[in-house]
Amino acid sequence: MLKIIVMAMLALGCVGCFSIPDTEEELRSNAYKIDQYCSPLSFADTYSVVARNTARCHAQNEDALVPAAGLFIPLSTQDIVKGEITSPNQIAKILVEYKNPVEGGFLQAIDIMATESCPAEVSVYVLNDTKKWLSASASVLKWLNGDSESCFALF
């Protein structure tokens, strides 16, 4: 109960800091910036690596992930990581949604697209210029190059 009260107070205290986009479209259209990377991996491998590591980072523990029909639910947080592949393995998206009784919304969107010039072009929609989201975007590039330890840094 105390944890919920403290989180509510923090959320209310930071309402003026920035707001979490309510919809996926709002995040995409109002992103602080979009980082783009050409993956050295195949389209399917790129999707697998980015989805697995995104879920791992939000769960803070790979054993706490529950995969279910394109969703990766990190049990230790209130984040839900959704993954979806469309157009027979040519387009994919990964979304991080924050669920909370006080404040919720979309924290991160990552698009993956097969192109003629790149096996998998990755676009990371960065929420804001905080260390957390800048490091989260940088981690995606590290994962594509074989790093399996990187995550976002809070401070």
Tab-separated table of C-alpha atoms in Angstrom:
chain	number	residue	atom	x	y	z
A	1	MET	CA	0.000	0.000	0.000
A	2	LEU	CA	2.807	2.386	0.907
A	3	LYS	CA	4.493	1.596	-2.411
A	4	ILE	CA	1.339	2.625	-4.314
A	5	ILE	CA	1.027	5.875	-2.344
A	6	VAL	CA	4.684	6.774	-2.943
A	7	MET	CA	4.411	6.002	-6.677
A	8	ALA	CA	1.224	8.073	-6.913
A	9	MET	CA	2.916	11.016	-5.200
A	10	LEU	CA	5.917	10.753	-7.522
A	11	ALA	CA	3.675	10.592	-10.567
A	12	LEU	CA	1.649	13.594	-9.440
A	13	GLY	CA	4.788	15.529	-8.520
A	14	CYS	CA	6.242	14.985	-11.946
A	15	VAL	CA	3.142	15.799	-14.001
A	16	GLY	CA	4.795	19.006	-15.183
A	17	CYS	CA	8.082	17.246	-16.016
A	18	PHE	CA	6.759	15.331	-19.005
A	19	SER	CA	3.720	13.273	-19.754
A	20	ILE	CA	3.669	9.728	-20.995
A	21	PRO	CA	1.932	9.444	-24.381
A	22	ASP	CA	-1.493	7.797	-24.055
A	23	THR	CA	-1.356	6.086	-27.440
A	24	GLU	CA	1.204	4.474	-29.684
A	25	GLU	CA	0.443	7.075	-32.363
A	26	GLU	CA	1.023	9.926	-29.902
A	27	LEU	CA	4.459	8.514	-29.014
A	28	ARG	CA	5.405	8.096	-32.671
A	29	SER	CA	4.256	11.575	-33.726
A	30	ASN	CA	5.737	13.379	-30.707
A	31	ALA	CA	8.976	11.444	-30.211
A	32	TYR	CA	11.932	13.462	-28.929
A	33	LYS	CA	13.927	11.866	-31.757
A	34	ILE	CA	14.084	8.717	-33.857
A	35	ASP	CA	17.344	6.756	-33.878
A	36	GLN	CA	17.837	4.513	-36.913
A	37	TYR	CA	20.208	1.564	-37.178
A	38	CYS	CA	20.958	-0.943	-39.936
A	39	SER	CA	21.127	-4.346	-38.287
A	40	PRO	CA	23.874	-6.778	-39.316
A	41	LEU	CA	21.437	-9.610	-38.461
A	42	SER	CA	18.600	-11.078	-40.508
A	43	PHE	CA	15.126	-9.621	-40.094
A	44	ALA	CA	13.930	-12.520	-37.901
A	45	ASP	CA	17.077	-12.514	-35.757
A	46	THR	CA	16.889	-8.738	-35.332
A	47	TYR	CA	13.297	-8.983	-34.125
A	48	SER	CA	14.148	-11.822	-31.751
A	49	VAL	CA	17.174	-10.054	-30.234
A	50	VAL	CA	15.454	-6.680	-29.815
A	51	ALA	CA	12.185	-8.102	-28.419
A	52	ARG	CA	13.937	-10.446	-25.974
A	53	ASN	CA	16.338	-7.780	-24.682
A	54	THR	CA	13.670	-5.084	-24.447
A	55	ALA	CA	11.562	-7.418	-22.305
A	56	ARG	CA	14.626	-8.446	-20.262
A	57	CYS	CA	15.480	-4.834	-19.489
A	58	HIS	CA	11.970	-3.992	-18.370
A	59	ALA	CA	11.709	-7.143	-16.241
A	60	GLN	CA	15.201	-6.666	-14.774
A	61	ASN	CA	15.358	-10.476	-14.719
A	62	GLU	CA	15.025	-12.782	-17.727
A	63	ASP	CA	13.392	-15.467	-15.560
A	64	ALA	CA	10.528	-13.055	-14.778
A	65	LEU	CA	9.267	-12.935	-18.385
A	66	VAL	CA	6.002	-14.505	-19.447
A	67	PRO	CA	5.779	-14.844	-23.259
A	68	ALA	CA	2.214	-15.142	-24.558
A	69	ALA	CA	0.983	-14.654	-28.122
A	70	GLY	CA	3.354	-11.846	-29.068
A	71	LEU	CA	3.403	-10.290	-25.596
A	72	PHE	CA	6.287	-10.414	-23.175
A	73	ILE	CA	5.021	-9.537	-19.729
A	74	PRO	CA	7.745	-8.610	-17.234
A	75	LEU	CA	6.346	-9.797	-13.906
A	76	SER	CA	8.531	-7.576	-11.737
A	77	THR	CA	7.332	-4.267	-13.214
A	78	GLN	CA	4.165	-2.679	-14.538
A	79	ASP	CA	5.519	-2.621	-18.091
A	80	ILE	CA	4.116	-4.768	-20.882
A	81	VAL	CA	6.327	-5.412	-23.894
A	82	LYS	CA	4.347	-6.261	-27.041
A	83	GLY	CA	5.874	-7.649	-30.199
A	84	GLU	CA	4.213	-8.060	-33.574
A	85	ILE	CA	5.394	-9.158	-37.028
A	86	THR	CA	3.267	-8.305	-40.068
A	87	SER	CA	3.495	-8.482	-43.868
A	88	PRO	CA	5.109	-11.956	-43.897
A	89	ASN	CA	8.323	-11.135	-42.028
A	90	GLN	CA	8.932	-7.732	-43.577
A	91	ILE	CA	7.691	-5.352	-40.838
A	92	ALA	CA	7.736	-5.725	-37.061
A	93	LYS	CA	7.120	-3.508	-34.071
A	94	ILE	CA	7.910	-3.716	-30.390
A	95	LEU	CA	6.039	-1.522	-27.907
A	96	VAL	CA	6.574	-0.866	-24.219
A	97	GLU	CA	3.440	0.167	-22.374
A	98	TYR	CA	3.377	1.241	-18.736
A	99	LYS	CA	0.321	0.165	-16.766
A	100	ASN	CA	-0.419	1.876	-13.465
A	101	PRO	CA	-3.618	2.895	-11.660
A	102	VAL	CA	-2.421	6.524	-11.545
A	103	GLU	CA	-0.509	7.078	-14.776
A	104	GLY	CA	-0.020	4.903	-17.822
A	105	GLY	CA	0.945	5.139	-21.427
A	106	PHE	CA	3.512	4.217	-24.033
A	107	LEU	CA	7.187	4.461	-23.137
A	108	GLN	CA	8.955	3.087	-26.189
A	109	ALA	CA	8.293	2.054	-29.780
A	110	ILE	CA	10.753	0.172	-31.971
A	111	ASP	CA	10.055	-0.572	-35.648
A	112	ILE	CA	11.951	-3.127	-37.726
A	113	MET	CA	11.646	-3.214	-41.509
A	114	ALA	CA	13.399	-5.290	-44.158
A	115	THR	CA	14.710	-3.065	-46.960
A	116	GLU	CA	16.764	-3.603	-50.105
A	117	SER	CA	19.758	-1.814	-48.603
A	118	CYS	CA	19.554	-3.338	-45.112
A	119	PRO	CA	18.497	-6.788	-43.838
A	120	ALA	CA	16.633	-5.063	-41.011
A	121	GLU	CA	16.351	-1.310	-40.506
A	122	VAL	CA	15.587	-0.528	-36.866
A	123	SER	CA	13.886	2.736	-35.816
A	124	VAL	CA	13.800	3.555	-32.105
A	125	TYR	CA	11.351	6.275	-31.037
A	126	VAL	CA	13.016	8.017	-28.093
A	127	LEU	CA	10.530	9.365	-25.516
A	128	ASN	CA	12.668	12.208	-24.162
A	129	ASP	CA	16.244	13.310	-23.548
A	130	THR	CA	16.670	11.654	-20.153
A	131	LYS	CA	19.551	9.285	-19.577
A	132	LYS	CA	17.090	6.384	-19.350
A	133	TRP	CA	15.725	6.734	-22.868
A	134	LEU	CA	18.948	7.823	-24.541
A	135	SER	CA	20.707	4.793	-23.029
A	136	ALA	CA	17.767	2.532	-23.963
A	137	SER	CA	18.145	3.549	-27.601
A	138	ALA	CA	21.932	3.089	-27.501
A	139	SER	CA	21.415	-0.387	-26.015
A	140	VAL	CA	19.464	-1.483	-29.088
A	141	LEU	CA	22.538	-0.902	-31.268
A	142	LYS	CA	24.691	-2.792	-28.751
A	143	TRP	CA	22.295	-5.777	-28.801
A	144	LEU	CA	22.487	-5.902	-32.599
A	145	ASN	CA	26.264	-6.173	-32.288
A	146	GLY	CA	26.201	-9.067	-29.816
A	147	ASP	CA	25.950	-7.394	-26.393
A	148	SER	CA	23.419	-9.144	-24.162
A	149	GLU	CA	24.054	-7.174	-20.978
A	150	SER	CA	23.125	-3.573	-21.879
A	151	CYS	CA	19.914	-2.007	-20.651
A	152	PHE	CA	18.731	1.494	-19.917
A	153	ALA	CA	20.437	3.470	-17.188
A	154	LEU	CA	18.165	5.276	-14.760
A	155	PHE	CA	20.628	7.967	-13.641
